[in-house]
PDB file of C-alpha atoms and ligand atoms in Angstrom:
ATOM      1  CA  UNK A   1     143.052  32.457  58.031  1.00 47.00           C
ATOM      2  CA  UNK A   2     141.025  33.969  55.170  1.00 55.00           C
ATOM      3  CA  UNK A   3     141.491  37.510  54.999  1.00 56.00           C
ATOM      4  CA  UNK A   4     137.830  38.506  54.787  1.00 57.00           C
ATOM      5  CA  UNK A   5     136.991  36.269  57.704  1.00 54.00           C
ATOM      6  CA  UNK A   6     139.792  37.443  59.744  1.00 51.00           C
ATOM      7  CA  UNK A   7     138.049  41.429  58.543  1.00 50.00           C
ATOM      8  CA  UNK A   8     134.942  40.405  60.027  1.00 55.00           C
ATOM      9  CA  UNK A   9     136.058  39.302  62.881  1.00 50.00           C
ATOM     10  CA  UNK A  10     138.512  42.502  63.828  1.00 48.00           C
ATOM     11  CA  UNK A  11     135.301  44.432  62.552  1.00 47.00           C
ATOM     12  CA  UNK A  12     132.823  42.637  65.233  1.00 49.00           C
ATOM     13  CA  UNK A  13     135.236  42.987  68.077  1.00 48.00           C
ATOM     14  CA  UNK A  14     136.017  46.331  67.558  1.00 47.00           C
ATOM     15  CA  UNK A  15     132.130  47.019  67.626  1.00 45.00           C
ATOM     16  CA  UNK A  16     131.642  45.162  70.457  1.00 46.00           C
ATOM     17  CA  UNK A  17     134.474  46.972  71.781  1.00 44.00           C
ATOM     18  CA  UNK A  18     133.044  50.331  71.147  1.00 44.00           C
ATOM     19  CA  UNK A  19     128.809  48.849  72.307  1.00 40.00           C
ATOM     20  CA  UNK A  20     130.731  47.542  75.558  1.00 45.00           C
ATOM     21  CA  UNK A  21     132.429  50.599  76.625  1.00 42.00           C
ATOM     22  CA  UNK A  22     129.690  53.140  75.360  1.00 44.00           C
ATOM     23  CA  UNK A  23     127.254  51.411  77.190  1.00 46.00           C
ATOM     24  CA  UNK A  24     129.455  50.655  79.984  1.00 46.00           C
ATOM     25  CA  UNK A  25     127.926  51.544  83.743  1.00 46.00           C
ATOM     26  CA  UNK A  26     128.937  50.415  87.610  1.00 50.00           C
ATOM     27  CA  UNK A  27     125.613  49.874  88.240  1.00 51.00           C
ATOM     28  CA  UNK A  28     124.612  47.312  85.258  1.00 51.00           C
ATOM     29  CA  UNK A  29     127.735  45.702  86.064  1.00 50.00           C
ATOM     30  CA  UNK A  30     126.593  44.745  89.430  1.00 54.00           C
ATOM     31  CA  UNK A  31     123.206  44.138  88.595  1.00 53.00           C
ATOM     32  CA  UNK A  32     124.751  41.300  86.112  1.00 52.00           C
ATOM     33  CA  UNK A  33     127.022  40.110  88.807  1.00 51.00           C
ATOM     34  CA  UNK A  34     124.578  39.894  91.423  1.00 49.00           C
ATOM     35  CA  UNK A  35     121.980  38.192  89.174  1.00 47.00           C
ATOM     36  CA  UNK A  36     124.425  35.073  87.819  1.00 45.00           C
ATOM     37  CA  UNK A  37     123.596  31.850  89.982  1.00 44.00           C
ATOM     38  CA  UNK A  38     125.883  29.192  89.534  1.00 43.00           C
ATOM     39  CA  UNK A  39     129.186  30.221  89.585  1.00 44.00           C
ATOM     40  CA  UNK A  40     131.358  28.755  86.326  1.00 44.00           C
ATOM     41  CA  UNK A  41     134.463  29.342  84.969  1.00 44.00           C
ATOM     42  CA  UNK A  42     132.770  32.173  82.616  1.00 47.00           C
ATOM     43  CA  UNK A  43     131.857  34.276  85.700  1.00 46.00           C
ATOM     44  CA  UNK A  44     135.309  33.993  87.264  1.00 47.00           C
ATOM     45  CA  UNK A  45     136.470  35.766  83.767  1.00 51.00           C
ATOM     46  CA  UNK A  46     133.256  37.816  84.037  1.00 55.00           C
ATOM     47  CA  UNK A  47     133.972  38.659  87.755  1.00 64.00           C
ATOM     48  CA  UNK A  48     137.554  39.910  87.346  1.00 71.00           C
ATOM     49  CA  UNK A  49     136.950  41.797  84.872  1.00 79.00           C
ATOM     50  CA  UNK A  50     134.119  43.380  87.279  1.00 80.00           C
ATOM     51  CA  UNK A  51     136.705  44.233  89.811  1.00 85.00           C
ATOM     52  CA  UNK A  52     139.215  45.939  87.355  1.00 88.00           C
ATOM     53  CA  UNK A  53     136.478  48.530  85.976  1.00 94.00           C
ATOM     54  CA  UNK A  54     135.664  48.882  89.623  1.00 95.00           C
ATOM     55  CA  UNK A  55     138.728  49.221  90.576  1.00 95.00           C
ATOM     56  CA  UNK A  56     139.009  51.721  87.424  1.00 96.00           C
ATOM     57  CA  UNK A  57     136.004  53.068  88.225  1.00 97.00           C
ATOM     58  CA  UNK A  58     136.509  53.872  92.164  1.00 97.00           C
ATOM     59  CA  UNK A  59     140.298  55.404  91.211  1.00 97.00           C
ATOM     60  CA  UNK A  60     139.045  57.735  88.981  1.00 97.00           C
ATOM     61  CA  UNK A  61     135.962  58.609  90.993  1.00 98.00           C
ATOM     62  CA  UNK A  62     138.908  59.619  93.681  1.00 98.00           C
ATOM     63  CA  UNK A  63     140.822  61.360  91.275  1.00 98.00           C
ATOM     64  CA  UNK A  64     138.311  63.774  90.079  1.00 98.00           C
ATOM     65  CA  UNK A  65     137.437  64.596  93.946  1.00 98.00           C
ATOM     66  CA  UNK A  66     141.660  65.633  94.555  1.00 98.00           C
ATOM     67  CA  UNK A  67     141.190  67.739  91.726  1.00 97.00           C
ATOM     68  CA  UNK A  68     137.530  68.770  92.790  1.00 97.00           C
ATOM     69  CA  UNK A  69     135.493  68.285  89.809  1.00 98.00           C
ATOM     70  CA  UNK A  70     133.596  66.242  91.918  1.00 97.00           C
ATOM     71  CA  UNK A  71     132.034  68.186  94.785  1.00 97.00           C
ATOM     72  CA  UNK A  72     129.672  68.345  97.914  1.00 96.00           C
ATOM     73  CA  UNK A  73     129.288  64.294  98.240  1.00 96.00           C
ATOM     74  CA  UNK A  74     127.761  63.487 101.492  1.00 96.00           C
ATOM     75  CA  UNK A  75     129.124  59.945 101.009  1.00 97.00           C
ATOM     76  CA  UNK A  76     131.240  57.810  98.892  1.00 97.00           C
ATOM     77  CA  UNK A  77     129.813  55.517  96.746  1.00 97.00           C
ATOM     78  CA  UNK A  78     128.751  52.186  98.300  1.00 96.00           C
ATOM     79  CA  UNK A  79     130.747  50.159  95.400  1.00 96.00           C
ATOM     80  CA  UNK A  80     134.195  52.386  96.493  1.00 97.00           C
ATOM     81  CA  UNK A  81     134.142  52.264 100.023  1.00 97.00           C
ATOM     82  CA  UNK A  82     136.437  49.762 100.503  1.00 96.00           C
ATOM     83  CA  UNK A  83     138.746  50.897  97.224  1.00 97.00           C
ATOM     84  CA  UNK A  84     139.192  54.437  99.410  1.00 97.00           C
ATOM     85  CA  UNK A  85     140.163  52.447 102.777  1.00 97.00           C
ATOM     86  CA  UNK A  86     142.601  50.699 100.803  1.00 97.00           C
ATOM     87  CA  UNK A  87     143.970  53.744  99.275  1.00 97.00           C
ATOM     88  CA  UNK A  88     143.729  56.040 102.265  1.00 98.00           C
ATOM     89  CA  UNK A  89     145.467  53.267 104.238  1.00 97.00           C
ATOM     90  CA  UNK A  90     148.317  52.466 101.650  1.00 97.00           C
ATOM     91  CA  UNK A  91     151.573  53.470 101.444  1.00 97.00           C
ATOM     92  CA  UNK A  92     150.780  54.791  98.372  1.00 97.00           C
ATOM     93  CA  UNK A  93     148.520  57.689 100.155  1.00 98.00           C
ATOM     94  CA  UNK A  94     152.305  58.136 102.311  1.00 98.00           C
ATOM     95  CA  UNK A  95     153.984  58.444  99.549  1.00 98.00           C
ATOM     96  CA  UNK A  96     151.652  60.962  98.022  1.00 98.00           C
ATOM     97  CA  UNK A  97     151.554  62.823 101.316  1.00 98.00           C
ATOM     98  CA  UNK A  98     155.518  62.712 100.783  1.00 98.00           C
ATOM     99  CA  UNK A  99     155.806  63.591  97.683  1.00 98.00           C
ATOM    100  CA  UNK A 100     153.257  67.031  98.517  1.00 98.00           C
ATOM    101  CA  UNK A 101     155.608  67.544 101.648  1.00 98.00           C
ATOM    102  CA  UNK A 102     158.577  67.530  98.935  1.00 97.00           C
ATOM    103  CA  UNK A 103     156.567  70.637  96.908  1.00 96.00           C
ATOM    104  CA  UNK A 104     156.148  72.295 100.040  1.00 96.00           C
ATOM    105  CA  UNK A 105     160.642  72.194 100.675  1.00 94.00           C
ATOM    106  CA  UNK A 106     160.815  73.097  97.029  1.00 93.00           C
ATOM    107  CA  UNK A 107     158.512  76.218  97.437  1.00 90.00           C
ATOM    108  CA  UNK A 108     160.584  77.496  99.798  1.00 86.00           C
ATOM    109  CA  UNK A 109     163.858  77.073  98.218  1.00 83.00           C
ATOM    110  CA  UNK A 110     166.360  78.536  99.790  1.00 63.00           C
ATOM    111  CA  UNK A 111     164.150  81.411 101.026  1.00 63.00           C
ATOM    112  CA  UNK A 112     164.705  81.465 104.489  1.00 59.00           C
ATOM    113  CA  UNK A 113     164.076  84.075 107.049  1.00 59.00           C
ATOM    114  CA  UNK A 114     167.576  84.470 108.640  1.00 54.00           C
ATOM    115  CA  UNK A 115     166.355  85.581 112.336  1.00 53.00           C
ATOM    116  CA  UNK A 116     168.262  88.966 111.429  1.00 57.00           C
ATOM    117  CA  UNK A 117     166.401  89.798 108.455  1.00 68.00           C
ATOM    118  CA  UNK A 118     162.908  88.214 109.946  1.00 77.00           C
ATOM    119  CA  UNK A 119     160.727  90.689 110.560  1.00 87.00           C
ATOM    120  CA  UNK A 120     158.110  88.271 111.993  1.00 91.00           C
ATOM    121  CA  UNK A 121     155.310  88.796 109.590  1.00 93.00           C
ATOM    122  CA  UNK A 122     155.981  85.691 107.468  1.00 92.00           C
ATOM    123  CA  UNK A 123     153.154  83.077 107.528  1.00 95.00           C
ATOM    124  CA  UNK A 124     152.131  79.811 106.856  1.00 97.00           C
ATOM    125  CA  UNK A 125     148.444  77.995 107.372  1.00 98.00           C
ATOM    126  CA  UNK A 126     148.009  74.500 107.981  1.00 98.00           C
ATOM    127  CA  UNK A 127     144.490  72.263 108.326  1.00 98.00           C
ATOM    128  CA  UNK A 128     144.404  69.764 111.416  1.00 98.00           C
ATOM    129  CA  UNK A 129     142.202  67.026 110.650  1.00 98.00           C
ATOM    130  CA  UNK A 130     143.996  64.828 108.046  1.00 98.00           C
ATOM    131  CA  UNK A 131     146.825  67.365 107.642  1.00 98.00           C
ATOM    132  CA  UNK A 132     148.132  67.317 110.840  1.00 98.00           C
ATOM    133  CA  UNK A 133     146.554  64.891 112.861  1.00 98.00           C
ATOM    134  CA  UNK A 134     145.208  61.452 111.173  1.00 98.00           C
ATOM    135  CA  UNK A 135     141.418  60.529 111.546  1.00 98.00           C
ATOM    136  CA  UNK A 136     141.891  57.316 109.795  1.00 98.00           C
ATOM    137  CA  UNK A 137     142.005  55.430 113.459  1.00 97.00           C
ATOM    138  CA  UNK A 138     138.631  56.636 113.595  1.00 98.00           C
ATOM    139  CA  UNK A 139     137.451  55.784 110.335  1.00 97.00           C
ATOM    140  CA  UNK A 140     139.213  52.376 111.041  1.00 95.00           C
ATOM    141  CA  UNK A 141     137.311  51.659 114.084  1.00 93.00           C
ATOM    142  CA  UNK A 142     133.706  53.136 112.715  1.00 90.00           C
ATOM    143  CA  UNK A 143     134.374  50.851 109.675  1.00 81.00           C
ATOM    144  CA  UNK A 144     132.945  53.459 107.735  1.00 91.00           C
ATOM    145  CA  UNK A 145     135.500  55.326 105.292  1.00 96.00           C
ATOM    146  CA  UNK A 146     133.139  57.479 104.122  1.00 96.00           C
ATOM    147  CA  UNK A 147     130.053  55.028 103.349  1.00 95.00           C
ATOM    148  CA  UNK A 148     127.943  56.609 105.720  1.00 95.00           C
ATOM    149  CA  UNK A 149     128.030  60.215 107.063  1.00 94.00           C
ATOM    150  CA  UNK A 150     130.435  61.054 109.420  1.00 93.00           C
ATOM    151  CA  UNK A 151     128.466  61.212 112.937  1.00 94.00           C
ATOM    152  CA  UNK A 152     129.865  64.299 114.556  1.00 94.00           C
ATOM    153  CA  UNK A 153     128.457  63.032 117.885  1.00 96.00           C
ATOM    154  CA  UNK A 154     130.940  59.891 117.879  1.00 96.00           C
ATOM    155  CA  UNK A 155     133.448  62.141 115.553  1.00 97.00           C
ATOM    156  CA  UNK A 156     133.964  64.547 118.489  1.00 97.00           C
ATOM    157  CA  UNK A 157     134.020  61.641 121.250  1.00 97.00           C
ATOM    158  CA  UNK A 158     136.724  60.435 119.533  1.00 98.00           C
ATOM    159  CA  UNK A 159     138.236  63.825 119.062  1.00 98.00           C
ATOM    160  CA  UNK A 160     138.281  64.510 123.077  1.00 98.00           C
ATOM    161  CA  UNK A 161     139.973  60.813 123.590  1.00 98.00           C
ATOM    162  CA  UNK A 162     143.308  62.702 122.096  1.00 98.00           C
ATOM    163  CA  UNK A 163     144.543  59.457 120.121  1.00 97.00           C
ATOM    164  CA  UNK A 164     144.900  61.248 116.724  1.00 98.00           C
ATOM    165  CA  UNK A 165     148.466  60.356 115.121  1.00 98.00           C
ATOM    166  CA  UNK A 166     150.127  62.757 113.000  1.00 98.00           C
ATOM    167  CA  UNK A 167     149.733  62.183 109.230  1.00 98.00           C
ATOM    168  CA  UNK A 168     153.139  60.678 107.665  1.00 98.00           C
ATOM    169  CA  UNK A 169     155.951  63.681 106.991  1.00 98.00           C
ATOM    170  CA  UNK A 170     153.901  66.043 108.180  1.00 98.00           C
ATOM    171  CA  UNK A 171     155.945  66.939 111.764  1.00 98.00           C
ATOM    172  CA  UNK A 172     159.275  67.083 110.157  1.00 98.00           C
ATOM    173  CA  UNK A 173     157.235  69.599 107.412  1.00 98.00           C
ATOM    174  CA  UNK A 174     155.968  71.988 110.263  1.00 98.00           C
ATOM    175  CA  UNK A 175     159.348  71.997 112.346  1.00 97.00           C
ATOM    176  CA  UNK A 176     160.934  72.558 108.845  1.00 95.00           C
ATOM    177  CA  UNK A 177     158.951  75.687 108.591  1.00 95.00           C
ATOM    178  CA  UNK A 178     158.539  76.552 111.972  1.00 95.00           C
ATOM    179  CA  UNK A 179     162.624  76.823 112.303  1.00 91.00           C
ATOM    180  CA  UNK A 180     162.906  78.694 109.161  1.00 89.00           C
ATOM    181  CA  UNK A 181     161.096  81.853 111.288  1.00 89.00           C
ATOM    182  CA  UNK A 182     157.956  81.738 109.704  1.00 93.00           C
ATOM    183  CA  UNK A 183     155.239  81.823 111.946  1.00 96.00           C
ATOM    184  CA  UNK A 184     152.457  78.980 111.902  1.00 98.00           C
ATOM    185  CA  UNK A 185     149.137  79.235 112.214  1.00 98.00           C
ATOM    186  CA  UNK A 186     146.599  76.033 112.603  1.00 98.00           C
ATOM    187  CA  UNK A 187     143.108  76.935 111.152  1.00 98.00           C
ATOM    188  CA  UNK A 188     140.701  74.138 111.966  1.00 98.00           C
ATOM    189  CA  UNK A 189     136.908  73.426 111.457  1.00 97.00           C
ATOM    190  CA  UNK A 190     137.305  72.082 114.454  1.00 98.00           C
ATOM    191  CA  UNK A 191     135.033  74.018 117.181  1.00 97.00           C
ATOM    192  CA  UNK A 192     136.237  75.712 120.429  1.00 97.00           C
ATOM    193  CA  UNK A 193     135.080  73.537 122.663  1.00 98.00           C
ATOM    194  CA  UNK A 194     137.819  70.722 121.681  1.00 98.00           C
ATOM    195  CA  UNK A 195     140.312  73.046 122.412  1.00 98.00           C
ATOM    196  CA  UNK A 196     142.138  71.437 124.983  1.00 98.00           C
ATOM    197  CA  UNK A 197     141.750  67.953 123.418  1.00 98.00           C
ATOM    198  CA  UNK A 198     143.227  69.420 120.034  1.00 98.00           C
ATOM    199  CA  UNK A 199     145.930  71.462 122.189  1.00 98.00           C
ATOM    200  CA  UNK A 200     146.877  67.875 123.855  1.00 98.00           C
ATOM    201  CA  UNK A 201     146.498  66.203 120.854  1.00 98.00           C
ATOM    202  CA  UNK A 202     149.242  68.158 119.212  1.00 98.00           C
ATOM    203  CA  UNK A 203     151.615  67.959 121.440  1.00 98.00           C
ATOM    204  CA  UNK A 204     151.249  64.424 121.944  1.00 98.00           C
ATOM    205  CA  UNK A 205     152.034  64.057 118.393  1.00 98.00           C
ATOM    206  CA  UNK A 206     154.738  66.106 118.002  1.00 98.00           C
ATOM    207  CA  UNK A 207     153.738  69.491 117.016  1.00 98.00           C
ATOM    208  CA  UNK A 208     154.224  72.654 119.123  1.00 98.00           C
ATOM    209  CA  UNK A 209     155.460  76.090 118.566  1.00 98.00           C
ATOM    210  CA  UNK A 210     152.187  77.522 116.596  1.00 98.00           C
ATOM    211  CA  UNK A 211     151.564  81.158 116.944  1.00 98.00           C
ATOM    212  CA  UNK A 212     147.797  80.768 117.006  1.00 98.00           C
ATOM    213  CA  UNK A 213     145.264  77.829 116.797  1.00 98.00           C
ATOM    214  CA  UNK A 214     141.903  78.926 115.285  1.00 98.00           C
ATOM    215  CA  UNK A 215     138.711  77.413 115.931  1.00 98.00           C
ATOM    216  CA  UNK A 216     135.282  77.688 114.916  1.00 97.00           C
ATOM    217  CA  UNK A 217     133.667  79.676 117.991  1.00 96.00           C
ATOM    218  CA  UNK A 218     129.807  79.654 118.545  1.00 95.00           C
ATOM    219  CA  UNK A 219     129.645  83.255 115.914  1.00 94.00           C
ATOM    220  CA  UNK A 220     131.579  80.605 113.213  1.00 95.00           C
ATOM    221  CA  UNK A 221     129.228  77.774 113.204  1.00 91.00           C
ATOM    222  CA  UNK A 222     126.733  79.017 111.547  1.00 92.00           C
ATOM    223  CA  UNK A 223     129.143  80.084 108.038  1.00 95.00           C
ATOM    224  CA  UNK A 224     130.407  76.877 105.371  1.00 96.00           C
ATOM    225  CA  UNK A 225     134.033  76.177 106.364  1.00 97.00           C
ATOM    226  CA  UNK A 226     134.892  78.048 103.340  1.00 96.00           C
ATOM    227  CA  UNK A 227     134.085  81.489 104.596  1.00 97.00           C
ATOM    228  CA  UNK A 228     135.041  80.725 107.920  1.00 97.00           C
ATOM    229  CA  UNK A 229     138.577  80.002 107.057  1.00 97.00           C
ATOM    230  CA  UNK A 230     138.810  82.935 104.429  1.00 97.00           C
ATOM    231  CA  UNK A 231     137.686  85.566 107.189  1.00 97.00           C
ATOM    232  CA  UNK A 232     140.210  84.072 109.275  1.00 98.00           C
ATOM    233  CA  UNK A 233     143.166  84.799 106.389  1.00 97.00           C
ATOM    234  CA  UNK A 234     141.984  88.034 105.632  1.00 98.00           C
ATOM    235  CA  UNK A 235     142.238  88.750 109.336  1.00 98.00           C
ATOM    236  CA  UNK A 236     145.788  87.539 109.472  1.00 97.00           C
ATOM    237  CA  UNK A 237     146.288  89.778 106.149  1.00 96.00           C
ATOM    238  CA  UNK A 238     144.726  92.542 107.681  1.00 97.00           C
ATOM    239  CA  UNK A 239     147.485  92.454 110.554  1.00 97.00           C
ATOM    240  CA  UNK A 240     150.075  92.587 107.701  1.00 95.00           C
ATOM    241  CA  UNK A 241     151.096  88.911 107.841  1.00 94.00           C
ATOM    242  CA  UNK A 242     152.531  87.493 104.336  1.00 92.00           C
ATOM    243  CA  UNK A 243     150.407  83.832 104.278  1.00 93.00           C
ATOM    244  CA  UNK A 244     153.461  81.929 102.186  1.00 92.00           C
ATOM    245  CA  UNK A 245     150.558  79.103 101.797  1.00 95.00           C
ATOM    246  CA  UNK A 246     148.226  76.924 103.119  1.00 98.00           C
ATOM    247  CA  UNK A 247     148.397  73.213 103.397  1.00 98.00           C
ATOM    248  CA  UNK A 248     145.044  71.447 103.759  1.00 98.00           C
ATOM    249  CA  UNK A 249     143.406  68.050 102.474  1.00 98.00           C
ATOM    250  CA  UNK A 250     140.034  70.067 101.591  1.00 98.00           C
ATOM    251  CA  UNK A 251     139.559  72.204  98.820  1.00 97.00           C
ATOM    252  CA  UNK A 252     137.559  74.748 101.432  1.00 97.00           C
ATOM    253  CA  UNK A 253     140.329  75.493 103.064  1.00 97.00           C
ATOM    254  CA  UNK A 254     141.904  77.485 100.005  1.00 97.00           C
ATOM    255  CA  UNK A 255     138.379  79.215  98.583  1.00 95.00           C
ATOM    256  CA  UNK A 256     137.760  82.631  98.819  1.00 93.00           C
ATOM    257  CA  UNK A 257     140.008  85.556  99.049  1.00 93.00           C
ATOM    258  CA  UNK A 258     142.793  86.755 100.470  1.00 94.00           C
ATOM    259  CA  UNK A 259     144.696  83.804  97.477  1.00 90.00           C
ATOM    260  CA  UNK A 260     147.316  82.298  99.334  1.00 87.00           C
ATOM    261  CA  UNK A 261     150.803  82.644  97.105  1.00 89.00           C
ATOM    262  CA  UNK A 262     150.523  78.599  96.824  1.00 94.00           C
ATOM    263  CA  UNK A 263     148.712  75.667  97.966  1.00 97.00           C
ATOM    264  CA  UNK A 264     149.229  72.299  98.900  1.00 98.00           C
ATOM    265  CA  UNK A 265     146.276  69.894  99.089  1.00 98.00           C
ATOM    266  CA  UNK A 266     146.664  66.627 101.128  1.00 98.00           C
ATOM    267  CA  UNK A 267     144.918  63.379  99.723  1.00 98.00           C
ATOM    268  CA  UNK A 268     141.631  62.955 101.223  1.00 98.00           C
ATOM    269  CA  UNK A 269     138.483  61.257  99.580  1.00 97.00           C
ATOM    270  CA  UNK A 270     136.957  59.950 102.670  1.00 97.00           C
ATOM    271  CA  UNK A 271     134.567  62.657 103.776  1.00 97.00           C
ATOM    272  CA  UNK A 272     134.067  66.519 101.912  1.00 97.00           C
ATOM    273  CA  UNK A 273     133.731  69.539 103.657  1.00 96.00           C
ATOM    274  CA  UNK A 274     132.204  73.048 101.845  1.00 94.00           C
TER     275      UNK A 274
HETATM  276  C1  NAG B   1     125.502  59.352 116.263  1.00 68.49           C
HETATM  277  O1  NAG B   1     126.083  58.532 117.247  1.00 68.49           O
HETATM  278  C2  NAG B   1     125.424  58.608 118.506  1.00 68.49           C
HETATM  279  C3  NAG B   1     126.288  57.890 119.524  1.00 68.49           C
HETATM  280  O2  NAG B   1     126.665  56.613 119.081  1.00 68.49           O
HETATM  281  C4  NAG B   1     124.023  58.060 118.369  1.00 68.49           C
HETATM  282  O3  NAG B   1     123.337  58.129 119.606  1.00 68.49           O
HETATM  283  C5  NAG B   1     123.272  58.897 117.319  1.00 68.49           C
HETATM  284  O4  NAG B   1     122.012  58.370 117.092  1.00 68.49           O
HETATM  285  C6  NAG B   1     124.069  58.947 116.006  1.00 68.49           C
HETATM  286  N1  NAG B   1     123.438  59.925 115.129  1.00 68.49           N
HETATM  287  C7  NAG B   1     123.106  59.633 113.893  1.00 68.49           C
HETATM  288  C8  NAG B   1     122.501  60.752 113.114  1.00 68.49           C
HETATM  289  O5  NAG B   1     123.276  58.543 113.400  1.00 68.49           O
END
């Protein structure tokens, strides 16, 4: 090939290149895929080529809520709906509950309260819903995964119907930690009417041997989650309890003072909670 053609040619793909991904937006890439009629062989390379920057699109959209940059959405987006049930119902989301679990062993060490040296006041904090207990059976049967806004009404009916399963890893975690003498403490959102459906639910999957479960009484509802659960770990500090961490898939459950010494935040891009 001639060189200058072959110049040209590197030159007008690379700026097409750079016009493409400049100009580059989910919403004028639907727009051209719903507006093509007859479907040709162009539009199949058009189409997959749609679904990887969606798929691009919708992975990083989830990344940047785990690491909340992205905050306060009352839904996901329409176009990722169905890239977050696929995600959330993966065995990649197990292994990246495992792989947090892991941390958790590792943070620990070989610290260990020997029942000798214990002198009780060792703590650790863990979330229920989608730390403990799994509310993807719900989000399976609503068909929503976050599309629409959860419906507390039909949330809590499902709540009180005890069916919850535990999230992967998570009961070996809490026995882990429960047998090493430190005391666990369940901090939910949850409010104090479900109670004995959360109490049952528990059990049922596998979890027992908490030193307190805290829920959101009537004085609580009124506060974000976030200063709810902080006034509940400065109480605990305020009794002299040592909170090792707190292990949660939303971001509220860590804000505010007292700091936990470390936390460990569960995958969860389904719903958001301040
Ligand atoms: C929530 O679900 C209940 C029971 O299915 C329904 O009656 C109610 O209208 C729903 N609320 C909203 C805000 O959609």
């Amino acid at each position: 090939m001639d060189r200058s053609i072959f110049l040209s040619l590197a030159l007008a793909s690379l700026l097409l290149g750079v016009v493409s991904a400049r100009d580059w937006n989910i919403l004028n890439q639907l727009k051209a895929l719903g507006s093509s009629s007859s479907p040709s062989s162009q539009d199949g390379i058009v189409s997959s080529g749609l679904s990887t920057n969606l798929k691009r699109y919708c992975e990083s959209w989830r990344f940047n809520v785990e690491v909340h940059n992205i905050r306060n959405f009352d839904v996901v987006p329409q176009e990722c709906v169905s890239h977050v049930q696929n995600y959330m119902t993966s065995s990649q989301y197990e292994d990246d509950v495992e792989r947090a679990v892991d941390e958790v062993i590792l943070h620990f060490g070989s610290m260990c309260c020997s029942k000798s040296k214990c002198d009780g006041m060792d703590a650790w904090i863990f979330d229920i819903d989608d730390t403990l207990l799994s509310t993807i059976p719900y989000h399976k049967s609503n068909g929503f995964f976050g599309g629409e806004k959860l419906n507390s009404t039909k949330f809590e009916d499902w709540i009180r119907k005890r069916k919850a399963p535990p999230v992967p890893y998570m009961v070996k975690l809490y026995h882990e930690i429960r047998e090493r003498g430190i005391k666990i403490f369940l901090i939910s959102s949850r409010k104090e009417y479900l109670r004995s459906a959360t109490v049952d639910n528990l059990i049922q999957a596998g979890y027992y041997g908490w030193s307190n479960l805290i829920l959101r009484g009537l004085e609580d509802e009124q506060k974000e989650v976030k200063q709810y659960k902080s006034e509940k770990r400065t109480w605990l500090t305020s009794l002299g309890y040592r909170v090792w961490g707190v292990m949660a898939d939303q971001w509220s459950s860590f804000a505010g003072c007292p700091l936990p010494k470390r936390t460990f935040k569960l995958p969860n891009s389904i719903y958001y909670v301040a």
